[in-house]
């Protein structure tokens, strides 16, 4: 028992190193139910609002998980997913809504932000500067339990239950999460790569993460040489 406690302390100690990933990307190089990155939030719920922003580069053929948060009660507690090319599906506590015809492009960097607030229940998606409708989805606190935040795979159980058919293949970068709704100017700043206030739940410039099973951390491939 004592050994186990020592081991857990050591393990937590070594995994708690935050890193500045500015200019870097996670490369998910294979169609497989294995590669994924576990992100450790700087702040626990419950949350009465949330925004997630990220950039993705993929050929986007079909089912793709972009951002998966599970809790012990809900596998799709806060999930951004693409069921088919051109459609974004947001899930909150296992309820879902589809947004159609937002302009994401294959083989290019796409900037995506998703907001939700309890007071109105409204949720909204932004893709490359275009906004979706605002629709009502849920109106209670969310993420009230322990969080498992994973990119690269879609969770069907807490921290697992991955399906190769729903994996992300490509590159993800600039992942941020806030416990508030970013206003539209700040979202546009994020989309145009201007400066913005980094996430207070997840911050790409100070990220605690663990990459697993073949995920690579690489420099973004810039056009300017
Ligand atoms: C990567 O670099 C390209 C070319 O400079 C740029 O357009 C793109 O926004 C960058 N992507 C990220 C995630 O930084
Ligand atoms: Ca799921």
Short mmCIF file of C-alpha atoms and ligand atoms in Angstrom, two decimals:
data_model
loop_
_atom_site.label_atom_id
_atom_site.label_comp_id
_atom_site.label_asym_id
_atom_site.label_seq_id
_atom_site.Cartn_x
_atom_site.Cartn_y
_atom_site.Cartn_z
CA UNK A 1 0.00 0.00 0.00
CA UNK A 2 2.79 2.39 0.94
CA UNK A 3 4.58 1.55 -2.34
CA UNK A 4 1.43 2.33 -4.28
CA UNK A 5 1.08 5.73 -2.61
CA UNK A 6 4.71 6.56 -3.39
CA UNK A 7 4.22 5.45 -6.98
CA UNK A 8 1.09 7.59 -7.40
CA UNK A 9 2.85 10.66 -5.98
CA UNK A 10 5.80 10.16 -8.33
CA UNK A 11 3.53 9.58 -11.31
CA UNK A 12 1.46 12.69 -10.62
CA UNK A 13 4.64 14.69 -10.04
CA UNK A 14 6.16 13.74 -13.38
CA UNK A 15 3.00 14.24 -15.45
CA UNK A 16 2.25 17.70 -14.06
CA UNK A 17 4.76 19.59 -16.22
CA UNK A 18 3.04 22.27 -18.28
CA UNK A 19 4.58 23.10 -21.65
CA UNK A 20 4.35 26.07 -24.02
CA UNK A 21 3.28 24.57 -27.35
CA UNK A 22 3.36 27.83 -29.33
CA UNK A 23 4.08 27.06 -33.01
CA UNK A 24 3.68 23.32 -32.41
CA UNK A 25 1.03 20.84 -33.53
CA UNK A 26 -0.03 17.36 -32.50
CA UNK A 27 0.25 14.97 -35.46
CA UNK A 28 -2.18 12.04 -35.41
CA UNK A 29 -0.63 9.91 -38.13
CA UNK A 30 -2.77 6.78 -38.37
CA UNK A 31 -6.29 5.43 -38.68
CA UNK A 32 -6.34 3.56 -35.39
CA UNK A 33 -8.20 3.47 -32.08
CA UNK A 34 -4.92 4.02 -30.21
CA UNK A 35 -3.32 7.47 -30.76
CA UNK A 36 -4.70 10.15 -28.44
CA UNK A 37 -3.66 12.98 -26.15
CA UNK A 38 -4.96 13.35 -22.60
CA UNK A 39 -5.29 17.02 -21.57
CA UNK A 40 -5.28 17.99 -17.88
CA UNK A 41 -7.54 20.98 -17.11
CA UNK A 42 -6.22 23.81 -14.95
CA UNK A 43 -9.68 24.19 -13.47
CA UNK A 44 -12.44 21.70 -12.58
CA UNK A 45 -16.17 22.20 -13.16
CA UNK A 46 -19.03 22.61 -12.64
CA UNK A 47 -19.11 25.26 -15.36
CA UNK A 48 -21.97 27.65 -16.13
CA UNK A 49 -20.38 28.56 -19.48
CA UNK A 50 -17.68 27.20 -21.75
CA UNK A 51 -15.76 28.00 -24.92
CA UNK A 52 -13.42 25.64 -26.75
CA UNK A 53 -11.25 26.81 -29.65
CA UNK A 54 -8.88 24.72 -31.74
CA UNK A 55 -7.31 24.54 -35.18
CA UNK A 56 -7.49 21.37 -37.24
CA UNK A 57 -5.83 20.22 -40.44
CA UNK A 58 -7.29 17.05 -41.90
CA UNK A 59 -8.58 15.57 -45.12
CA UNK A 60 -11.85 15.18 -43.29
CA UNK A 61 -13.47 12.28 -45.11
CA UNK A 62 -16.08 11.45 -42.53
CA UNK A 63 -16.56 10.63 -38.87
CA UNK A 64 -14.01 12.61 -36.89
CA UNK A 65 -13.74 13.43 -33.23
CA UNK A 66 -12.35 16.94 -32.61
CA UNK A 67 -12.67 17.39 -28.84
CA UNK A 68 -14.01 14.82 -26.39
CA UNK A 69 -14.80 15.43 -22.73
CA UNK A 70 -16.32 12.58 -20.71
CA UNK A 71 -17.41 12.45 -17.09
CA UNK A 72 -18.25 9.29 -15.13
CA UNK A 73 -21.98 9.91 -15.92
CA UNK A 74 -21.79 11.04 -19.59
CA UNK A 75 -19.41 9.76 -22.26
CA UNK A 76 -20.44 12.71 -24.47
CA UNK A 77 -20.42 15.30 -21.69
CA UNK A 78 -18.91 17.96 -23.99
CA UNK A 79 -18.05 16.60 -27.40
CA UNK A 80 -17.32 18.27 -30.75
CA UNK A 81 -17.62 15.75 -33.53
CA UNK A 82 -18.05 15.54 -37.29
CA UNK A 83 -20.45 12.74 -38.30
CA UNK A 84 -19.91 13.45 -42.02
CA UNK A 85 -17.92 15.96 -44.03
CA UNK A 86 -19.43 19.44 -43.72
CA UNK A 87 -21.45 18.77 -40.56
CA UNK A 88 -20.42 19.60 -37.01
CA UNK A 89 -22.23 17.83 -34.16
CA UNK A 90 -22.02 19.28 -30.65
CA UNK A 91 -22.96 17.16 -27.64
CA UNK A 92 -23.68 18.32 -24.11
CA UNK A 93 -24.43 15.63 -21.51
CA UNK A 94 -25.28 13.17 -24.30
CA UNK A 95 -27.74 15.53 -26.07
CA UNK A 96 -26.70 16.47 -29.60
CA UNK A 97 -27.24 19.18 -32.21
CA UNK A 98 -25.98 19.30 -35.80
CA UNK A 99 -24.69 22.44 -37.52
CA UNK A 100 -24.58 22.27 -41.32
CA UNK A 101 -22.65 24.04 -44.07
CA UNK A 102 -20.03 25.85 -42.05
CA UNK A 103 -16.94 26.49 -44.18
CA UNK A 104 -14.28 24.00 -43.14
CA UNK A 105 -11.74 23.00 -45.76
CA UNK A 106 -9.67 19.86 -46.35
CA UNK A 107 -5.88 20.21 -46.36
CA UNK A 108 -5.99 23.67 -44.79
CA UNK A 109 -5.88 24.97 -41.23
CA UNK A 110 -9.42 25.47 -39.94
CA UNK A 111 -10.13 27.58 -36.87
CA UNK A 112 -13.10 26.34 -34.85
CA UNK A 113 -14.69 27.76 -31.69
CA UNK A 114 -17.66 26.40 -29.77
CA UNK A 115 -19.49 28.32 -27.04
CA UNK A 116 -22.25 27.48 -24.57
CA UNK A 117 -23.84 29.32 -21.66
CA UNK A 118 -26.21 28.14 -18.95
CA UNK A 119 -28.10 31.43 -18.45
CA UNK A 120 -29.71 31.29 -21.92
CA UNK A 121 -28.86 27.67 -22.76
CA UNK A 122 -27.52 28.93 -26.10
CA UNK A 123 -24.77 27.16 -27.94
CA UNK A 124 -22.97 28.30 -31.09
CA UNK A 125 -20.18 27.26 -33.40
CA UNK A 126 -17.73 29.44 -35.31
CA UNK A 127 -15.70 28.09 -38.23
CA UNK A 128 -13.12 30.23 -40.05
CA UNK A 129 -14.83 33.49 -39.11
CA UNK A 130 -18.39 32.37 -39.96
CA UNK A 131 -20.88 31.90 -37.17
CA UNK A 132 -23.66 29.33 -36.87
CA UNK A 133 -27.14 29.92 -35.55
CA UNK A 134 -27.49 30.16 -31.81
CA UNK A 135 -29.58 27.24 -30.59
CA UNK A 136 -30.80 26.28 -27.15
CA UNK A 137 -29.40 23.00 -25.92
CA UNK A 138 -29.16 22.71 -22.19
CA UNK A 139 -29.56 24.93 -19.17
CA UNK A 140 -27.94 23.46 -16.13
CA UNK A 141 -24.35 23.40 -14.95
CA UNK A 142 -22.14 21.14 -17.04
CA UNK A 143 -19.03 19.10 -16.34
CA UNK A 144 -19.96 18.88 -12.67
CA UNK A 145 -17.87 15.74 -12.08
CA UNK A 146 -14.34 14.57 -12.75
CA UNK A 147 -13.28 15.34 -16.35
CA UNK A 148 -11.52 13.21 -18.92
CA UNK A 149 -10.45 15.46 -21.82
CA UNK A 150 -9.10 13.68 -24.88
CA UNK A 151 -8.19 14.74 -28.41
CA UNK A 152 -7.58 12.27 -31.23
CA UNK A 153 -10.27 9.81 -30.17
CA UNK A 154 -13.93 9.81 -29.16
CA UNK A 155 -14.69 8.41 -25.68
CA UNK A 156 -17.52 5.94 -25.20
CA UNK A 157 -16.45 5.27 -21.62
CA UNK A 158 -14.63 7.50 -19.13
CA UNK A 159 -11.12 7.72 -20.62
CA UNK A 160 -11.63 4.95 -23.18
CA UNK A 161 -14.04 3.12 -25.44
CA UNK A 162 -12.29 4.41 -28.57
CA UNK A 163 -13.46 3.46 -32.08
CA UNK A 164 -11.08 3.55 -35.05
CA UNK A 165 -14.01 4.74 -37.22
CA UNK A 166 -14.26 7.95 -35.17
CA UNK A 167 -10.58 8.76 -34.69
CA UNK A 168 -8.96 12.01 -35.78
CA UNK A 169 -6.30 11.75 -38.48
CA UNK A 170 -4.31 14.91 -39.20
CA UNK A 171 -3.03 17.76 -37.07
CA UNK A 172 -4.50 19.71 -34.16
CA UNK A 173 -3.14 22.89 -32.62
CA UNK A 174 -3.91 25.95 -30.46
CA UNK A 175 -6.37 24.11 -28.22
CA UNK A 176 -7.85 26.43 -25.59
CA UNK A 177 -10.82 26.13 -23.24
CA UNK A 178 -12.42 28.82 -21.07
CA UNK A 179 -15.16 28.65 -18.42
CA UNK A 180 -16.91 31.62 -20.06
CA UNK A 181 -18.28 32.60 -23.47
CA UNK A 182 -15.72 34.52 -25.52
CA UNK A 183 -17.30 37.52 -27.18
CA UNK A 184 -17.41 37.60 -30.96
CA UNK A 185 -14.44 40.01 -31.24
CA UNK A 186 -12.23 37.70 -29.21
CA UNK A 187 -13.34 34.77 -31.33
CA UNK A 188 -12.44 36.71 -34.47
CA UNK A 189 -9.05 37.53 -32.93
CA UNK A 190 -8.48 33.81 -32.37
CA UNK A 191 -9.55 33.00 -35.93
CA UNK A 192 -7.29 35.67 -37.48
CA UNK A 193 -4.31 34.55 -35.33
CA UNK A 194 -4.29 37.92 -33.56
CA UNK A 195 -3.58 37.98 -29.84
CA UNK A 196 -6.30 36.79 -27.46
CA UNK A 197 -6.58 35.92 -23.77
CA UNK A 198 -5.49 32.29 -23.41
CA UNK A 199 -7.84 29.66 -21.99
CA UNK A 200 -8.20 29.40 -18.21
CA UNK A 201 -9.26 25.75 -18.34
CA UNK A 202 -6.87 24.64 -21.11
CA UNK A 203 -4.08 26.91 -22.36
CA UNK A 204 -1.96 25.84 -25.35
CA UNK A 205 0.85 28.13 -24.07
CA UNK A 206 0.95 26.24 -20.76
CA UNK A 207 -0.51 22.83 -21.46
CA UNK A 208 -0.36 19.78 -19.24
CA UNK A 209 -0.80 16.80 -21.51
CA UNK A 210 0.24 13.24 -22.20
CA UNK A 211 0.50 12.00 -25.75
CA UNK A 212 -0.05 8.29 -26.25
CA UNK A 213 0.44 5.57 -28.85
CA UNK A 214 2.12 7.31 -31.73
CA UNK A 215 0.95 10.93 -31.47
CA UNK A 216 3.81 13.27 -32.40
CA UNK A 217 4.53 16.83 -31.30
CA UNK A 218 5.96 18.69 -34.32
CA UNK A 219 6.61 22.22 -35.51
CA UNK A 220 3.84 23.76 -37.62
CA UNK A 221 4.94 23.74 -41.25
CA UNK A 222 5.03 27.39 -42.13
CA UNK A 223 4.98 28.75 -45.68
CA UNK A 224 7.53 31.43 -44.80
CA UNK A 225 11.06 30.06 -45.15
C1 LIG B 1 0.83 27.02 -39.58
O1 LIG B 1 1.52 27.80 -40.52
C2 LIG B 1 0.72 28.25 -41.62
C3 LIG B 1 1.64 28.90 -42.65
O2 LIG B 1 2.42 29.91 -42.08
C4 LIG B 1 -0.35 29.16 -41.10
O3 LIG B 1 -1.16 29.60 -42.17
C5 LIG B 1 -1.21 28.41 -40.10
O4 LIG B 1 -2.17 29.26 -39.55
C6 LIG B 1 -0.34 27.83 -39.00
N1 LIG B 1 -1.16 26.97 -38.20
C7 LIG B 1 -1.09 26.98 -36.88
C8 LIG B 1 -1.98 26.05 -36.18
O5 LIG B 1 -0.33 27.70 -36.26
CA1 LIG B 2 -19.02 8.81 -27.11
#
